[in-house]
Structure formats: structure tokens, C-alpha cells
mmCIF file of C-alpha atoms in Angstrom:
data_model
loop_
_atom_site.group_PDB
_atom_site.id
_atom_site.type_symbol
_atom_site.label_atom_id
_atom_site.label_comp_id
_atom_site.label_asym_id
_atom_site.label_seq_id
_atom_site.Cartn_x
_atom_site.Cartn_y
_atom_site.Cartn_z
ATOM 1 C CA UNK A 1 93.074 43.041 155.968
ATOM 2 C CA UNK A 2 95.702 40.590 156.595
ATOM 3 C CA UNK A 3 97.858 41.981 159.622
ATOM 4 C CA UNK A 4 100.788 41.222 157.355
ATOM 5 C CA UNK A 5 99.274 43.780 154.451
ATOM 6 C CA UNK A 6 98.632 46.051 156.980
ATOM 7 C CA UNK A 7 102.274 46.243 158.029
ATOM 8 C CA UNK A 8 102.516 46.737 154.473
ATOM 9 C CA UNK A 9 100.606 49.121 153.743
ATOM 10 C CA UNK A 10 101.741 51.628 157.121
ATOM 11 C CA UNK A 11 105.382 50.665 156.048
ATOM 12 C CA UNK A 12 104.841 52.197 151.893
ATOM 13 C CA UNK A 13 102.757 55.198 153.947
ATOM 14 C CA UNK A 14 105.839 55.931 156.266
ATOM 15 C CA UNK A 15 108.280 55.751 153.137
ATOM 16 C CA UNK A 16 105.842 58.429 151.363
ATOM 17 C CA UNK A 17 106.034 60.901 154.127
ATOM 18 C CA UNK A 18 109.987 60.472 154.179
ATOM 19 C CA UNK A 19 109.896 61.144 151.150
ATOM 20 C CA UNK A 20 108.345 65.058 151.558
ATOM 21 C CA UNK A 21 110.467 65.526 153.863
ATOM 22 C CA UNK A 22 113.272 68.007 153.535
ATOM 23 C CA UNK A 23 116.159 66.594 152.557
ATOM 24 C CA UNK A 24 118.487 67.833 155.679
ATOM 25 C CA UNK A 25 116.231 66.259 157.960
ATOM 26 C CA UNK A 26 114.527 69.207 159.355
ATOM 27 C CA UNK A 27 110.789 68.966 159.981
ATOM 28 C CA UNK A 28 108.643 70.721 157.607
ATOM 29 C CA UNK A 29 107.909 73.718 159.667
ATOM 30 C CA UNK A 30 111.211 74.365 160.043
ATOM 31 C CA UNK A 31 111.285 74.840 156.136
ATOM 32 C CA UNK A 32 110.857 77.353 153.721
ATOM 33 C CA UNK A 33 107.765 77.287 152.246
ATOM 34 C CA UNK A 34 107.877 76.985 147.844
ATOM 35 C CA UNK A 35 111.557 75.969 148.278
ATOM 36 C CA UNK A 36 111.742 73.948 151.605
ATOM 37 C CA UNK A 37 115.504 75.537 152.277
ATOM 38 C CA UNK A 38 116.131 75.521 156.104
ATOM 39 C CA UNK A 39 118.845 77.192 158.296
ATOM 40 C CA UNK A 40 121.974 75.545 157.457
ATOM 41 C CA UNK A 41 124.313 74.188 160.335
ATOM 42 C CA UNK A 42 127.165 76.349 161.478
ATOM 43 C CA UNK A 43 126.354 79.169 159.527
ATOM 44 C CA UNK A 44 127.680 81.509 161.977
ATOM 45 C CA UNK A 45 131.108 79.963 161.748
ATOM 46 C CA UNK A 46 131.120 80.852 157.915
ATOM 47 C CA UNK A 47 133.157 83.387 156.133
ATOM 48 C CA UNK A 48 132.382 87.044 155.534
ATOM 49 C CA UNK A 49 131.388 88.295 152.388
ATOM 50 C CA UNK A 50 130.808 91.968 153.131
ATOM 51 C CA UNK A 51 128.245 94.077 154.945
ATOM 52 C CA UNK A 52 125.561 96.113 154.148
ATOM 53 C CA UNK A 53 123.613 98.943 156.100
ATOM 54 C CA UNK A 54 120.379 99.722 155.360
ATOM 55 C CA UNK A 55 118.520 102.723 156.349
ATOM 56 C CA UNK A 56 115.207 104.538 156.165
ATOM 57 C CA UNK A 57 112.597 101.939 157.253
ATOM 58 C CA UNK A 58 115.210 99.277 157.738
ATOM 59 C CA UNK A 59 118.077 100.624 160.027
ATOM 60 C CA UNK A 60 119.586 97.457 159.857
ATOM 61 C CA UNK A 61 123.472 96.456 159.983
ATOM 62 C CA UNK A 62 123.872 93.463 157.785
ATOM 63 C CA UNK A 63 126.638 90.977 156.723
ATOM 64 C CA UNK A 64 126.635 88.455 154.578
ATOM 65 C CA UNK A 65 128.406 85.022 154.925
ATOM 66 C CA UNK A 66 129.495 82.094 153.143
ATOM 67 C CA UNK A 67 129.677 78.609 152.996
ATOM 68 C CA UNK A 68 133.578 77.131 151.412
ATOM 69 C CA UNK A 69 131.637 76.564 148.228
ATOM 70 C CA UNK A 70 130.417 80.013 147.697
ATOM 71 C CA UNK A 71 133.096 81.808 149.123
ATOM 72 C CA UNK A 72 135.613 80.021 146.731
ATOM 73 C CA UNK A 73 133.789 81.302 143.784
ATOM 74 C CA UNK A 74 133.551 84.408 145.256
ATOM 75 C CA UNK A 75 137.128 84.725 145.732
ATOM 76 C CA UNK A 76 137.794 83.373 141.867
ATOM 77 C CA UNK A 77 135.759 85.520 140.897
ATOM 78 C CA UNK A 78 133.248 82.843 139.299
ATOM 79 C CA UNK A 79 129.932 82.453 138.012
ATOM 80 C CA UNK A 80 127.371 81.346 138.232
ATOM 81 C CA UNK A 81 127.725 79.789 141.435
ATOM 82 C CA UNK A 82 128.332 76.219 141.671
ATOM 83 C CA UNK A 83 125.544 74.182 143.342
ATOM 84 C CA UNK A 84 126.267 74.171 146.805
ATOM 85 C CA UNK A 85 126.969 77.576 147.225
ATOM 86 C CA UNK A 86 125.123 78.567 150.215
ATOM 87 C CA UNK A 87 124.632 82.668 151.250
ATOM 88 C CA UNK A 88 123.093 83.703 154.156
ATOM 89 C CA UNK A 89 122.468 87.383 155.346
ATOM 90 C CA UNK A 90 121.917 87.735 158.829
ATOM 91 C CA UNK A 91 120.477 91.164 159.499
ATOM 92 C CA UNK A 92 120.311 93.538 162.698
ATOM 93 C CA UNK A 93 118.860 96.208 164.513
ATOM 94 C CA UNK A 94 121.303 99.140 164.139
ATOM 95 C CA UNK A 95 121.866 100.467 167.903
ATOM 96 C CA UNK A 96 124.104 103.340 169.001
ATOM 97 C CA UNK A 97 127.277 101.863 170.375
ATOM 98 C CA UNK A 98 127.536 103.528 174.055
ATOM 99 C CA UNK A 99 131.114 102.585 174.041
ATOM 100 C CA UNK A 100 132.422 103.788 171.075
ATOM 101 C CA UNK A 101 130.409 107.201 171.453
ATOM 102 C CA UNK A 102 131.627 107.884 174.807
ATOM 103 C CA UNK A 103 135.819 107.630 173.587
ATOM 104 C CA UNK A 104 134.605 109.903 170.300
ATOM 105 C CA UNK A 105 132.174 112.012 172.549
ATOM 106 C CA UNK A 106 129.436 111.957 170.137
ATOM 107 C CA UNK A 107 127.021 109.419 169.113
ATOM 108 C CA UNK A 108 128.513 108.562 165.972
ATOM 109 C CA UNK A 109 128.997 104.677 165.904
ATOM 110 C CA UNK A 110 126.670 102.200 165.512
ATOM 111 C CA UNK A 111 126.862 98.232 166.152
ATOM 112 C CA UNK A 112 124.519 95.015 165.484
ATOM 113 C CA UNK A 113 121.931 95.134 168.129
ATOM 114 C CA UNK A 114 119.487 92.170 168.538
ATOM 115 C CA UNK A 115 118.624 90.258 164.801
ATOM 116 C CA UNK A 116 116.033 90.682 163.299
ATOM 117 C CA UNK A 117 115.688 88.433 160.290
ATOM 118 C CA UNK A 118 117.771 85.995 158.463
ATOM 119 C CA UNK A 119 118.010 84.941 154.967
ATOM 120 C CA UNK A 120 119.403 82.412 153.347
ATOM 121 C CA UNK A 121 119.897 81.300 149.356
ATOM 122 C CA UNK A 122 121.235 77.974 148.528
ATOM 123 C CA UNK A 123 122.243 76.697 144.784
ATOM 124 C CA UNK A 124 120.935 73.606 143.497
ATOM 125 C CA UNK A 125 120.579 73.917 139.228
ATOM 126 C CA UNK A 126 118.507 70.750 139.282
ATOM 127 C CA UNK A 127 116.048 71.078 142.479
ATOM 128 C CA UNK A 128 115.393 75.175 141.937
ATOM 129 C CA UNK A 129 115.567 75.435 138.037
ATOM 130 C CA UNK A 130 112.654 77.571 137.833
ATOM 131 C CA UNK A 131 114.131 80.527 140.072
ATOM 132 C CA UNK A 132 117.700 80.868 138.473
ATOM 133 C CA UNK A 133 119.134 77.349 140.585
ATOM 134 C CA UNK A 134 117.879 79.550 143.764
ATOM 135 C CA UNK A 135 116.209 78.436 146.445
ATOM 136 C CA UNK A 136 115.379 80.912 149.303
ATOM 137 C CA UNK A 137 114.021 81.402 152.614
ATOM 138 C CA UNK A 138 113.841 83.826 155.028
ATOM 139 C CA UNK A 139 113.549 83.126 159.115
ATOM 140 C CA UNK A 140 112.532 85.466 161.661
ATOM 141 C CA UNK A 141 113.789 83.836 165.181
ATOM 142 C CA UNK A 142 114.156 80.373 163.164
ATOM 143 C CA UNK A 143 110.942 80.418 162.244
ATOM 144 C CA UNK A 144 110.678 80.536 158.199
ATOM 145 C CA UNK A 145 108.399 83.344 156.758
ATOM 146 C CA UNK A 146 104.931 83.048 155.042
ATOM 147 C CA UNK A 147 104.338 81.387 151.573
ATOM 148 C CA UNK A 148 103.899 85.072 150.367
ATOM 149 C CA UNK A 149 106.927 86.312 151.516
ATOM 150 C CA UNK A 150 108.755 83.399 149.878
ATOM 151 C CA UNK A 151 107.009 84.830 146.513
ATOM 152 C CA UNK A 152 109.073 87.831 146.643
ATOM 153 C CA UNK A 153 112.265 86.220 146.561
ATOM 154 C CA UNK A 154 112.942 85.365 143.367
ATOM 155 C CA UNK A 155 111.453 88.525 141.760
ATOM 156 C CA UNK A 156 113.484 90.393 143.793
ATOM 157 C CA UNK A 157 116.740 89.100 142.814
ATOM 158 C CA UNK A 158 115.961 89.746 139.289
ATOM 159 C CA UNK A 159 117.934 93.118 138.819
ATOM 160 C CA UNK A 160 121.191 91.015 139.643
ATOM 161 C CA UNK A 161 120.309 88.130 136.958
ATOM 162 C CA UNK A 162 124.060 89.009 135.443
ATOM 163 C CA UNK A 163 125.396 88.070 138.898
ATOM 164 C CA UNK A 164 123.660 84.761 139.308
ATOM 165 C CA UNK A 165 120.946 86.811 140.858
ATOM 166 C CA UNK A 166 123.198 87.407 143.714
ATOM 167 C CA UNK A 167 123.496 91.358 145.056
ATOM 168 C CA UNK A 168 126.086 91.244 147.629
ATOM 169 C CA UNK A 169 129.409 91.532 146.069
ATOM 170 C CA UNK A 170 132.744 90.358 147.874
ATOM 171 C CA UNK A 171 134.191 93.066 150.006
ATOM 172 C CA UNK A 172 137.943 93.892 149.567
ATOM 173 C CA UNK B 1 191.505 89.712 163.963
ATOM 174 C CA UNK B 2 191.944 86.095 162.999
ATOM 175 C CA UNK B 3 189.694 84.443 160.895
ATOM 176 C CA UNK B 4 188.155 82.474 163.152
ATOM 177 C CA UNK B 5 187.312 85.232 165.074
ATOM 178 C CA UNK B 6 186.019 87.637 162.549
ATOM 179 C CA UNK B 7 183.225 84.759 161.405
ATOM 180 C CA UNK B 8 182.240 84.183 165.719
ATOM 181 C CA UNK B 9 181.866 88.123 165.846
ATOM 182 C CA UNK B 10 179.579 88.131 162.429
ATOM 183 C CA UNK B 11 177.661 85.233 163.479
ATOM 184 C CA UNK B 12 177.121 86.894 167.120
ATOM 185 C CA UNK B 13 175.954 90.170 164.783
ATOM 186 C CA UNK B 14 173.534 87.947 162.478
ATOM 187 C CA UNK B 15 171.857 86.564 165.821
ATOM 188 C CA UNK B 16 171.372 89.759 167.714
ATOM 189 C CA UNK B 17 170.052 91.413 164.679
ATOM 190 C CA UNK B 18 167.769 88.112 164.138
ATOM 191 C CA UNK B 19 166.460 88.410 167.417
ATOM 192 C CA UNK B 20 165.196 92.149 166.716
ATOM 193 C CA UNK B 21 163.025 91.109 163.886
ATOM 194 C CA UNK B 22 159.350 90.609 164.497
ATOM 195 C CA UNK B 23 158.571 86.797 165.678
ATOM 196 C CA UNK B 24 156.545 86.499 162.512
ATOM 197 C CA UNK B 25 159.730 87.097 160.234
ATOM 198 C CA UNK B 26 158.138 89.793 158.231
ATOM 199 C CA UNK B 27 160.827 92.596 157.307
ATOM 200 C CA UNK B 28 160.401 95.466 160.495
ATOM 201 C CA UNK B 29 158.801 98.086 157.676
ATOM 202 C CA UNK B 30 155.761 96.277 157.278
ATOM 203 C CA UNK B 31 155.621 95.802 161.338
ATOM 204 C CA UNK B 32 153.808 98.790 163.466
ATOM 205 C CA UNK B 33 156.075 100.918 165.572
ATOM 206 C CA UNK B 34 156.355 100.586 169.546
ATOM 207 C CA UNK B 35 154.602 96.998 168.999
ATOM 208 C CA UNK B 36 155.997 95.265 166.010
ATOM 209 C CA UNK B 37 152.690 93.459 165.076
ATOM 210 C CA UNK B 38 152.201 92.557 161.426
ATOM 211 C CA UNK B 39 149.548 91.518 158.729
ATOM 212 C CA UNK B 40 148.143 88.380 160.377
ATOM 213 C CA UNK B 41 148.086 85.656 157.388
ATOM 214 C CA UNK B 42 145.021 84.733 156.021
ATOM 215 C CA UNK B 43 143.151 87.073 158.078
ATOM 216 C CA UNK B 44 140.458 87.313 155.488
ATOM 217 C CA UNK B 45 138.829 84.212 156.200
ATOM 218 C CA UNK B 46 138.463 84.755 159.887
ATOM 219 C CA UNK B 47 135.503 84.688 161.472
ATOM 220 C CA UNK B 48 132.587 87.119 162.098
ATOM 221 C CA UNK B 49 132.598 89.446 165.562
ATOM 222 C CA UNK B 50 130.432 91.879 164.012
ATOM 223 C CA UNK B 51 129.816 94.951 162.327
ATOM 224 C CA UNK B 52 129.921 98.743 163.013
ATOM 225 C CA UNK B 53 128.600 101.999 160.916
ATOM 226 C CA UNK B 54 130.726 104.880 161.768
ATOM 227 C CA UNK B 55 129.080 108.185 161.111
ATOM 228 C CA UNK B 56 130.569 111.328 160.853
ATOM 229 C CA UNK B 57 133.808 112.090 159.671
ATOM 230 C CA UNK B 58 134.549 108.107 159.101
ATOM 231 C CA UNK B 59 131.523 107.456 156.657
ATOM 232 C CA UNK B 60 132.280 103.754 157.049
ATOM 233 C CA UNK B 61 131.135 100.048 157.118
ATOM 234 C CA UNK B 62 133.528 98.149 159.574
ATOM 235 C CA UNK B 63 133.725 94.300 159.932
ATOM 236 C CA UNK B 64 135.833 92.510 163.196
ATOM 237 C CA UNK B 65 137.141 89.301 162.408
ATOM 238 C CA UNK B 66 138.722 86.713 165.085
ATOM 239 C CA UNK B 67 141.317 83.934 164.791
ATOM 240 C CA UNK B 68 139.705 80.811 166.166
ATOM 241 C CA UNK B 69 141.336 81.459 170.003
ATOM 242 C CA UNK B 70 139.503 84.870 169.807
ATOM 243 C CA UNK B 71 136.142 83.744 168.259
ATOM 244 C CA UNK B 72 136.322 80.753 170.921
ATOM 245 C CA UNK B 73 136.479 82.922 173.589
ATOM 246 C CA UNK B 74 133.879 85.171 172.537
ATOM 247 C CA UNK B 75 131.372 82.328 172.143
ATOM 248 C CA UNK B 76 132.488 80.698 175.328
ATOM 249 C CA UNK B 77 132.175 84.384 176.860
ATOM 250 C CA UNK B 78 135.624 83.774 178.461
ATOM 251 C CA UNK B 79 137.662 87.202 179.454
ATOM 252 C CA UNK B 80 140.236 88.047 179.245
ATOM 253 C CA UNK B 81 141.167 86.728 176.208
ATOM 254 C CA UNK B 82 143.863 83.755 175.815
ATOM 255 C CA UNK B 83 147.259 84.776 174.557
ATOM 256 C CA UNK B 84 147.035 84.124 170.424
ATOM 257 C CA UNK B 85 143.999 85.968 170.141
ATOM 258 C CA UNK B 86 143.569 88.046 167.610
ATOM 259 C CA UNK B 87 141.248 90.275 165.996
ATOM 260 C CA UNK B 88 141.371 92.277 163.314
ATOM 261 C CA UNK B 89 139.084 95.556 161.813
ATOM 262 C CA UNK B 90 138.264 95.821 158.563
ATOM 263 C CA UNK B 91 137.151 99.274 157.641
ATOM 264 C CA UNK B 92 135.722 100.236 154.227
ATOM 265 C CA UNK B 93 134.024 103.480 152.675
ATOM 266 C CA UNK B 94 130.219 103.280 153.058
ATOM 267 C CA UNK B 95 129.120 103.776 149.446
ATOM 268 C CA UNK B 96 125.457 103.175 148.375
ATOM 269 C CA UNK B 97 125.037 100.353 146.310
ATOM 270 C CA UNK B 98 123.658 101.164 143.204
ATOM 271 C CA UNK B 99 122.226 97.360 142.458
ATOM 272 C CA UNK B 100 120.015 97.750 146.043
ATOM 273 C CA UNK B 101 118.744 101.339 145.581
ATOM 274 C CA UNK B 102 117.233 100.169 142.057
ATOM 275 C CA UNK B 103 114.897 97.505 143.488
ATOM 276 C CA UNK B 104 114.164 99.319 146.622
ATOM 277 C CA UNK B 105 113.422 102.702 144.462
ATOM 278 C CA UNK B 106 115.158 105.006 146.732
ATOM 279 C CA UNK B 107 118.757 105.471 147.872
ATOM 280 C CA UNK B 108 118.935 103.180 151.428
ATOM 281 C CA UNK B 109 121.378 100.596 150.888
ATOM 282 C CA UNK B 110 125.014 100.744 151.408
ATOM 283 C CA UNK B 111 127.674 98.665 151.206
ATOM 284 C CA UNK B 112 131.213 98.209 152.120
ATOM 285 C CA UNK B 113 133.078 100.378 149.105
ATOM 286 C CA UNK B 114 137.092 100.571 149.019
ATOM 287 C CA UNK B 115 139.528 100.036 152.043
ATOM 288 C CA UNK B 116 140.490 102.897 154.532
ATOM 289 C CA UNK B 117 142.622 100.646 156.295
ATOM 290 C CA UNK B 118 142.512 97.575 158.904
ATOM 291 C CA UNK B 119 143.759 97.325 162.687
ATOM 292 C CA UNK B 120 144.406 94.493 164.292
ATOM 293 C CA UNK B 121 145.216 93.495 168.093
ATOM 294 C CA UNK B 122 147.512 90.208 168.960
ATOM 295 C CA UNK B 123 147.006 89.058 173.015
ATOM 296 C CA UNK B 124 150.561 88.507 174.387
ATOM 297 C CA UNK B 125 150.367 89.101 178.389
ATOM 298 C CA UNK B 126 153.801 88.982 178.418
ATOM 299 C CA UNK B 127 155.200 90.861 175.536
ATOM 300 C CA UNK B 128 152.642 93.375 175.536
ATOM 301 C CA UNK B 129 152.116 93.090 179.843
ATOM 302 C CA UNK B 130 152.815 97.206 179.357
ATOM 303 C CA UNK B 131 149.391 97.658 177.371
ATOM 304 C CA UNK B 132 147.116 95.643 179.439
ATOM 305 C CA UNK B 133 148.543 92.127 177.278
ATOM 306 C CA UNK B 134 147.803 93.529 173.842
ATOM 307 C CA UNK B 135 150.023 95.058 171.123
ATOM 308 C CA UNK B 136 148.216 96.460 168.213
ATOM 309 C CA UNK B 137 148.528 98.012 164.660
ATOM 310 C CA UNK B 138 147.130 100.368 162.571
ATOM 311 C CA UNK B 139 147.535 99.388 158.304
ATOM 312 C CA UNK B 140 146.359 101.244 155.494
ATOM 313 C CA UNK B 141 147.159 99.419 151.943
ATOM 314 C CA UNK B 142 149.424 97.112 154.182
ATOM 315 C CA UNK B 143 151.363 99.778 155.237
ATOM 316 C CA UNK B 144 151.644 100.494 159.412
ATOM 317 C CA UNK B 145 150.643 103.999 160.429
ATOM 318 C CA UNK B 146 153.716 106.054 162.405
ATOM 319 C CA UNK B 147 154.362 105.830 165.917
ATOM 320 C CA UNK B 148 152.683 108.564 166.854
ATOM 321 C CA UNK B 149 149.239 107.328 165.540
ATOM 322 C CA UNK B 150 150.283 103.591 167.637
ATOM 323 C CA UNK B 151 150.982 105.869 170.648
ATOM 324 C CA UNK B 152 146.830 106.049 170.814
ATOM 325 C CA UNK B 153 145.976 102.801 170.618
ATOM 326 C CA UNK B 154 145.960 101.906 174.390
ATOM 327 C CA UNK B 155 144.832 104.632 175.866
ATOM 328 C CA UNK B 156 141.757 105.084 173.415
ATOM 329 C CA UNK B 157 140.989 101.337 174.397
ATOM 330 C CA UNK B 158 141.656 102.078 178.137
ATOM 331 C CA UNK B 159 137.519 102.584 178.675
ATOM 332 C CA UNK B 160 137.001 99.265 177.631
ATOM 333 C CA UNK B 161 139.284 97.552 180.534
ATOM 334 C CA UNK B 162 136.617 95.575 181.882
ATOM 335 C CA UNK B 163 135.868 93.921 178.730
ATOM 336 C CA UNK B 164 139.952 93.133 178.355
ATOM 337 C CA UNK B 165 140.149 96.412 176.318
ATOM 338 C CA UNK B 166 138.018 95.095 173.772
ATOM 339 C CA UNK B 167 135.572 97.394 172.191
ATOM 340 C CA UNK B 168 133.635 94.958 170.337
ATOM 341 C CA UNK B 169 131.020 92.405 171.154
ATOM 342 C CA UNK B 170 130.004 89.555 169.589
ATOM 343 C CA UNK B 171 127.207 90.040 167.060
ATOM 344 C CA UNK B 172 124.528 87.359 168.054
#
């Protein structure tokens, strides 16, 4: 070849791979698998939605938080979501608070402890049409879950279909 | 008195009695006793501290939110806090949630359920320099608990001096 149609050729093959790549930027293994969602920036800044604690295997604290979008619709009460809406749920190890038991003098308060998982659900009607306008992932320290994990999102929001398969409901 | 007179000696009352109210201008009943600290505005949106699960008695799901000078210097690390900090806590029932225990099967989720009531501390090291720079208040359905319920606030905080009488840490 031509060493100008091999430029060619390496510039249309570098355009391709672009092309796969998430839209934020990310690199793929950063990504969710099936829906290529990855943790969005400044989620830990974002509003609270309400909390959750989980027990039996779990015996997690959780909260879940919003992005302007989301929370708006929240607040007005709207749905579905408009696209996006992001959600995450950022979920921890339920520990014993040593502070707050000593001042009640009983172990009767528990805080977040170290996380353990994060999950995250963003709205795009378009991109995730075939799993309600969903798209999911789930990270354990940043890293996203397995393909087969990612299979169980979408079935498992199912039960809240007449919420915009959404569970967590604003807290007053 | 002269006319003149009788208007200087109103206006003198008007200022004095302006000069009681609480800095925010909310009317004194919705203020707490001994510290005058009201309903911070907009206080819903805050930020996420973290979350605690009170046992016991309490049966809640509790949420602390910071104002932007509190969340900064909580994710700076910075102690004591900077006058203008405040945080508030948002307590709620712990009620299971109904939507969660269907997928899962088995009663193990719960969720934040109606208010109990909120508390909130403001940093002032000068108004407050009597309770180690905080004043704080105790609301439930927006109403202040009576003084002798306020009376407890500092010295149930008192074990958490070194952390600026601060029970909570920052969820990570």
C-alpha cells in the first residue's frame, strides 16, 4: 500500500474504535458491561433521596442520591423520569457507632462503615429502550460488575414498572 | 410627652425589640429556646454526611446533611468547623418497604417512613462561645422542642469535643 492509504486506512480504524467507546470518555473497563453506564462525576455532591437499611445477609446502610434532573422530578412528583435522570445508591457496611453507644450506654446506633458496592441507573429512552429507558451498572471499588450481574438488573426492577422501574421513593 | 418625643421613644422600642428577634427574622416561636436557631432554608437539598440506624426505642433511619461550609470542611477534614456551618439530622421511622421485601421474598428492607423530627447545629464561636461555638435545635413538624429538651443538647455532645462536638463522620 501507498503510505498515503495507509494513513488512511489507521485514521477510519482509529475513528471505529472512538466510536465503541463510551460516550463520557471513560475506557471500556471502566464501563458497565450490556449498558456501558460508568460512575458519573460528582456523584457524591448530589442530593439525597432517602435511605434504606438492609438486613439479614446484607447489613447494609444505604442512601440514595440524585442528579438536578432526577431530583426535580422527584420533587414534582413526575414520571417517568426524564432522560437524564441519573440515581445512584451507594451502599455500606452497617458498623456499630462507638460514639453514639457510649452517650446512650448501649449499642444501639449504627453508622455507614466502609462501602461496599455502588449502583447507579441513568435514563436515556432512546439508547436503553429495551430495559424501560434504564441503563444500569453496578461497581464494587470502581470496578463495574460481571456481564451476569448486569443481567439481573433490569429483571429486578420489574416489580416497580409503575414507578419507572425505580424503588426508592423520595423521603419526606 | 410631646409628639416628637413619643415617636423617638416608640422608635427606640421598635429597635430594641428588633434586635431580640432571631438574626434570621423568623418570628421567636418557630426559634429553639436558650439558642434561638431556626429552620435553615432549603435545608433539603444539602448535602450527604451520612446515615445512621437507631435501634431500640428510636426504630429509625437518620440522614445528616451539611451546608456547603460544613460539607467543605468535612471533605477537607478541617476541625473545628468554620463559623456558618451547619448541619442538620433528618430522622424518619424505619418502616419496611413493602416494594423491596417482594423481590427479595422476605422482609429485609427498610426505608425511611414518616418524620420524627430534625435537629440541626449552626457554628457561631462567638454567639454560641458558651456551648463550645455551637447553638442547636431540636424540631418536630417545624415546631422547636421546650427548653428543657435544648438544655441537653451540649452536654450529650460534650463526648464528642475532640471532633468539635460533632457526632457524625463523613460517610466515604
Amino acid at each position: 500500500m501507498k503510505r498515503s492509504t495507509v494513513l488512511l486506512v489507521l485514521l477510519i480504524a482509529v475513528g471505529v474504535v472512538a466510536s465503541l467507546a463510551p460516550v463520557s470518555g471513560h475506557a471500556d473497563e471502566d464501563a458497565s458491561p450490556i449498558y456501558g453506564v460508568t460512575i458519573p462525576h460528582g456523584y457524591r455532591d448530589w442530593k439525597l433521596i432517602s435511605v434504606t437499611h438492609e438486613e439479614g445477609d446484607f447489613n447494609q446502610l444505604r442512601a440514595q442520591l440524585g442528579n438536578d434532573i432526577a431530583i426535580k422530578a422527584y420533587q414534582e412528583g413526575k414520571l417517568p423520569f426524564p432522560d437524564g435522570s441519573i440515581i445512584v445508591a451507594l451502599h455500606w457496611k452497617r458498623v456499630p457507632s462507638d460514639d453514639d453507644n457510649k452517650v446512650f450506654g448501649k449499642v444501639q446506633a449504627f453508622v455507614a462503615g466502609s462501602p461496599v458496592n455502588m449502583q447507579v441507573m441513568v435514563k436515556d429512552s432512546k439508547k436503553y429502550s429495551a430495559t424501560g429507558g434504564w441503563g444500569f451498572a453496578d461497581f464494587t471499588d470502581s470496578k463495574p460488575a460481571d456481564q451476569a450481574k448486569h443481567k439481573t438488573c433490569f429483571p429486578c426492577h420489574q416489580p416497580a414498572k409503575d414507578r419507572d422501574f425505580v424503588f426508592t421513593r423520595y423521603a419526606p
